[in-house]
Every structure is written in structure tokens, then in C-alpha cells.
Short mmCIF file of C-alpha atoms and ligand atoms in Angstrom, two decimals:
data_model
loop_
_atom_site.label_atom_id
_atom_site.label_comp_id
_atom_site.label_asym_id
_atom_site.label_seq_id
_atom_site.Cartn_x
_atom_site.Cartn_y
_atom_site.Cartn_z
CA MET A 611 91.30 -60.50 130.47
CA LYS A 612 90.37 -57.59 132.95
CA PHE A 613 88.83 -54.16 131.39
CA PHE A 614 89.91 -51.65 132.10
CA VAL A 615 87.77 -48.08 130.72
CA ASP A 616 89.66 -45.75 128.86
CA THR A 617 87.86 -42.36 130.41
CA ALA A 618 88.42 -40.07 133.32
CA ASP A 619 84.43 -39.23 133.25
CA ILE A 620 83.11 -39.84 136.74
CA ASP A 621 79.31 -41.03 135.67
CA ASP A 622 80.82 -43.81 132.61
CA ILE A 623 83.38 -44.56 135.25
CA ARG A 624 81.10 -45.01 138.48
CA GLU A 625 78.52 -46.82 136.39
CA LEU A 626 80.08 -49.41 134.55
CA ALA A 627 81.96 -49.96 138.08
CA GLU A 628 78.17 -51.06 139.37
CA THR A 629 78.40 -54.23 136.27
CA GLY A 630 81.52 -55.25 138.42
CA LEU A 631 83.00 -55.84 135.37
CA LEU A 632 85.78 -53.12 135.68
CA ASP A 633 89.17 -53.85 136.99
CA GLY A 634 90.59 -50.45 136.21
CA VAL A 635 90.80 -47.03 134.14
CA THR A 636 93.56 -45.58 132.56
CA THR A 637 93.35 -41.43 131.90
CA ASN A 638 95.69 -39.35 129.38
CA PRO A 639 96.12 -35.48 128.88
CA SER A 640 94.08 -35.31 126.33
CA LEU A 641 91.01 -37.83 128.41
CA ILE A 642 91.32 -34.81 131.09
CA HIS A 643 90.69 -32.09 129.07
CA LYS A 644 87.95 -33.91 128.00
CA SER A 645 86.51 -34.18 131.23
CA GLY A 646 87.06 -30.46 131.96
CA ARG A 647 87.54 -31.09 135.78
CA ASP A 648 90.75 -30.62 137.50
CA PHE A 649 93.02 -33.46 136.96
CA PHE A 650 94.31 -34.13 140.58
CA GLU A 651 90.48 -33.81 141.70
CA VAL A 652 89.51 -36.49 138.89
CA VAL A 653 91.83 -38.79 139.48
CA ALA A 654 91.62 -38.89 143.76
CA GLU A 655 87.89 -39.38 142.56
CA ILE A 656 88.22 -42.81 140.25
CA CYS A 657 91.14 -43.50 142.73
CA LYS A 658 88.18 -44.47 145.23
CA ILE A 659 85.41 -45.32 142.71
CA VAL A 660 87.40 -48.08 141.45
CA PRO A 661 89.82 -50.68 143.38
CA GLY A 662 92.25 -51.10 140.50
CA PRO A 663 94.99 -49.73 138.31
CA VAL A 664 94.36 -46.11 137.44
CA SER A 665 96.69 -44.62 135.22
CA ALA A 666 97.44 -41.21 135.29
CA GLU A 667 100.28 -39.46 133.09
CA VAL A 668 103.58 -37.64 133.43
CA VAL A 669 103.75 -34.43 131.49
CA ALA A 670 107.54 -33.96 131.82
CA THR A 671 109.39 -34.99 128.79
CA ALA A 672 112.82 -35.00 130.89
CA HIS A 673 113.82 -38.13 133.45
CA ASP A 674 114.39 -35.78 136.58
CA GLU A 675 110.86 -34.19 136.11
CA MET A 676 108.90 -36.86 135.34
CA MET A 677 110.05 -38.54 138.69
CA ARG A 678 109.41 -34.95 140.00
CA GLU A 679 105.56 -35.24 139.10
CA ALA A 680 106.03 -39.14 139.24
CA ASP A 681 106.23 -38.78 143.11
CA ILE A 682 103.14 -36.34 143.66
CA LEU A 683 101.35 -38.69 141.50
CA ARG A 684 101.48 -41.61 143.63
CA LYS A 685 100.89 -39.95 146.91
CA ILE A 686 97.57 -39.34 145.01
CA ALA A 687 96.57 -42.41 145.75
CA SER A 688 97.98 -46.64 146.80
CA ASN A 689 96.29 -47.17 143.05
CA ILE A 690 98.08 -45.24 141.07
CA ALA A 691 99.82 -46.13 138.25
CA VAL A 692 102.73 -43.62 136.30
CA LYS A 693 102.03 -43.58 133.30
CA VAL A 694 104.74 -42.65 131.26
CA PRO A 695 106.25 -42.45 127.83
CA LEU A 696 107.81 -44.33 125.77
CA THR A 697 110.81 -42.55 125.10
CA ILE A 698 114.63 -43.34 126.65
CA ASP A 699 113.63 -40.61 129.52
CA GLY A 700 109.85 -42.33 129.70
CA LEU A 701 112.09 -45.64 130.84
CA LYS A 702 114.58 -44.82 132.52
CA THR A 703 111.98 -43.57 134.95
CA CYS A 704 109.81 -46.80 134.82
CA LYS A 705 112.97 -48.87 136.09
CA LYS A 706 113.28 -46.50 139.25
CA LEU A 707 109.86 -46.14 139.91
CA THR A 708 109.08 -50.33 139.50
CA GLU A 709 112.44 -50.68 141.18
CA ASP A 710 111.07 -48.98 143.91
CA GLY A 711 107.09 -50.20 143.98
CA THR A 712 105.30 -48.46 141.88
CA MET A 713 103.11 -49.49 139.17
CA VAL A 714 103.98 -47.66 135.33
CA ASN A 715 101.85 -48.17 132.34
CA VAL A 716 104.55 -47.61 130.04
CA THR A 717 102.38 -45.30 126.73
CA LEU A 718 102.51 -44.78 123.00
CA CYS A 719 103.99 -48.25 121.98
CA PHE A 720 103.31 -49.02 119.08
CA THR A 721 106.52 -51.62 117.78
CA ALA A 722 106.99 -55.30 119.69
CA ASN A 723 111.06 -53.57 120.45
CA GLN A 724 109.82 -51.33 122.40
CA ALA A 725 107.48 -53.86 124.14
CA LEU A 726 111.08 -55.40 124.40
CA LEU A 727 112.41 -53.11 125.94
CA ALA A 728 109.57 -51.29 128.59
CA ALA A 729 109.88 -55.44 129.61
CA LYS A 730 112.86 -55.22 130.51
CA ALA A 731 112.50 -51.50 131.89
CA GLY A 732 109.91 -53.17 134.28
CA ALA A 733 106.93 -51.95 133.82
CA SER A 734 103.67 -53.58 134.92
CA PHE A 735 101.65 -52.88 131.88
CA ILE A 736 102.75 -51.50 128.11
CA SER A 737 99.97 -50.22 126.39
CA PRO A 738 100.82 -50.40 122.33
CA PHE A 739 97.67 -48.64 120.54
CA VAL A 740 95.91 -50.81 117.80
CA GLY A 741 93.72 -48.05 116.86
CA ARG A 742 95.72 -45.28 115.29
CA HIS A 743 97.93 -48.38 113.99
CA ASP A 744 95.02 -49.18 112.30
CA ASP A 745 93.87 -45.68 111.38
CA ILE A 746 97.75 -45.20 109.11
CA GLY A 747 96.53 -48.92 107.43
CA PHE A 748 98.21 -50.96 109.14
CA ASP A 749 97.31 -53.04 111.23
CA GLY A 750 97.74 -53.20 114.82
CA MET A 751 96.51 -56.50 116.91
CA GLN A 752 99.84 -57.82 114.63
CA ILE A 753 101.61 -55.94 116.93
CA ILE A 754 99.83 -58.08 119.96
CA GLU A 755 100.88 -60.90 118.80
CA GLU A 756 103.94 -60.22 118.49
CA ILE A 757 104.75 -58.82 122.25
CA ARG A 758 102.62 -62.09 122.93
CA THR A 759 104.83 -64.24 122.23
CA ILE A 760 108.24 -62.35 122.64
CA TYR A 761 106.72 -61.72 126.77
CA ASP A 762 106.13 -65.56 126.41
CA ASN A 763 109.01 -66.06 125.18
CA TYR A 764 111.08 -64.28 128.42
CA ASP A 765 108.29 -65.17 131.14
CA PHE A 766 108.59 -61.17 131.33
CA LYS A 767 106.03 -60.30 133.62
CA THR A 768 104.76 -56.70 132.08
CA GLU A 769 100.74 -57.46 131.59
CA ILE A 770 100.02 -56.09 128.21
CA LEU A 771 96.84 -53.54 127.89
CA VAL A 772 95.81 -53.21 124.73
CA ALA A 773 95.18 -49.45 123.92
CA SER A 774 93.28 -47.45 121.26
CA VAL A 775 90.50 -49.66 121.25
CA ARG A 776 87.20 -48.64 118.43
CA HIS A 777 85.54 -51.12 118.32
CA PRO A 778 84.40 -54.82 120.46
CA ILE A 779 86.14 -56.71 117.47
CA HIS A 780 89.61 -55.16 119.10
CA VAL A 781 88.43 -56.80 122.12
CA LEU A 782 88.24 -60.44 120.74
CA GLN A 783 90.74 -60.06 119.31
CA SER A 784 93.58 -59.38 122.65
CA ALA A 785 91.80 -61.87 124.39
CA LEU A 786 92.22 -64.73 121.44
CA ILE A 787 95.39 -63.76 121.41
CA GLY A 788 95.83 -63.39 125.45
CA ALA A 789 96.10 -59.74 126.22
CA ASP A 790 96.44 -59.15 130.12
CA VAL A 791 94.92 -56.02 129.91
CA MET A 792 92.38 -53.99 127.17
CA THR A 793 91.52 -50.30 128.26
CA ALA A 794 88.10 -49.28 126.17
CA PRO A 795 86.47 -45.46 125.81
CA PRO A 796 82.76 -46.70 127.88
CA ALA A 797 80.97 -46.69 124.41
CA VAL A 798 83.23 -49.93 123.84
CA ILE A 799 82.46 -51.50 126.58
CA ARG A 800 78.66 -51.61 126.09
CA GLN A 801 78.86 -52.20 123.20
CA LEU A 802 79.95 -55.71 124.49
CA PHE A 803 76.75 -56.06 126.30
CA LYS A 804 74.73 -55.93 122.92
CA HIS A 805 73.69 -58.05 120.42
CA PRO A 806 70.60 -57.65 118.57
CA LEU A 807 69.28 -61.60 118.77
CA THR A 808 69.94 -61.00 122.76
CA ASP A 809 66.98 -58.04 122.15
CA ARG A 810 64.69 -59.50 120.13
CA GLY A 811 64.97 -63.09 122.05
CA LEU A 812 64.26 -60.88 125.73
CA GLU A 813 60.94 -59.38 123.57
CA GLY A 814 59.54 -62.50 122.67
CA PHE A 815 60.28 -63.63 126.19
CA LEU A 816 58.72 -61.29 127.93
CA ALA A 817 55.75 -60.67 125.70
CA ASP A 818 54.62 -64.47 125.95
CA TRP A 819 55.30 -63.90 129.54
CA GLN A 820 52.38 -61.71 129.87
CA LYS A 821 50.38 -63.77 128.29
CA THR A 822 50.87 -66.60 130.80
CA GLY A 823 49.16 -64.03 132.97
CA GLN A 824 51.55 -64.84 135.89
CA LYS A 825 53.89 -63.97 137.97
CA ILE A 826 57.82 -64.32 140.31
CA ALA A 827 56.49 -63.87 143.12
O1 G3P B 1853 94.83 -44.14 126.83
C1 G3P B 1853 95.48 -44.48 125.29
C2 G3P B 1853 94.24 -44.62 124.83
O2 G3P B 1853 93.79 -45.57 124.82
C3 G3P B 1853 94.19 -43.88 123.79
O3 G3P B 1853 93.46 -43.50 122.62
O4 G3P B 1853 91.46 -43.58 121.44
O5 G3P B 1853 93.32 -41.86 121.35
O6 G3P B 1853 93.86 -43.56 119.98
P1 G3P B 1853 92.68 -43.60 121.18
#
């Protein structure tokens, strides 16, 4: 499963990229706002740090205007994935862009039927928002299972990019279901490394090593 980080914070992206485990980045207008940075400047910087897909979202709602914005976004770098919302205009835009060879991430997906439409529109990635589903009392991961089944039934090549990930259990469930990608905030990715028994075990080993008085040199 590929790991994308869901942020526009350059320091976090740089630090996680250094682990060698980062396959891409997703941004959205809210994350750009949170970064306090100029959209084009920050996205261009991210594209240089991470060679994998970097999602940058259009903000137009009408197809023609989305196409105009997408044209500007895809010129930022060759690893840009244009993010479009799951609307009729968004999917029209998705179809045109992918026919042109541009990567497209269809966002704001909340049902398996929507994911089916995105795959038919040739989306490179579909982003179902699991956390926002959980927030309103539904099981977001159930949608991921349904999408996996549908995509496998018809051999769709669209990658399932689990978004709105809130905790490590979402990551575990995504991997068990066989999602292609998950995008999580930096804090959730850092949590994946952690276990109290790892920390305690390491402390014990280091204390005992110290007692041997030896050095690895
Ligand atoms: O980038 C889209 C998605 O991951 C947003 O997550 O936490 O705002 O629901 P969240």
C-alpha cells in the first residue's frame, strides 16, 4: 500500500520524505489555508521534495473553468495530480484530463456508486473520505470494502486512495482490505511507528548494553 501524507506543511513533508516511506502528497484548499503559504509556491516546493503524485485541487465548480484551472495546475510539475470534486462537472473534467494523460484524483467521495462513476471517468485515484463518514455515525471503511469489490469485479485501474484518515486503525483496515493508497496527516503516520513495548524494549536493551561496557566500533 502506498503512503501519501495529507498536508501542505513543508517541514513535515521533508521529515517524512527522509524515511523513504512517502509515496506522494495530497493537499486541499483547507490545508493550503492552514499552511498560510502561497498556493503555487508551496505546491511547487512539495513537487520537488516528493517525486510521487502531488494532488492540487481545482476550486472552480463549472467544467470549463475547471479545465482552465487544471491546465495551470498541471504545468506546475510533471508529478501533479489534478484534484477534482465528485460532481458531474468534476467527472467531465476528469475524463478529459485523463484522456490527455494527466493524473486525476477525484475527491469528496462518500459512496461506492460515486467511486464507480469516477472509475468510469478514468480517474487515476478515487478519494473516499472515511473519517468524515465515521463522524456522522457511519462506517467509512465499509465503503472502502465495497469499492474494492467493485473495482476488482470490473478490473478498474483507478487506485483507491483512502482519505480523511484519523487514526492508525484506519490505516490497518485499509491495508487489510487491499486499498492501493492511504493519505494521512503527519501525526497519524508518525503514530504508526510507535508502540510502548518497542520503547520499553529498546530502553532495556540499551541499559543492558551499557552494563557490558562494550562499544560497536
Ligand atoms: O485531503 C482530503 C481529506 O484527507 C480530508 O481529511 O480530516 O479534513 O476529513 P479531513
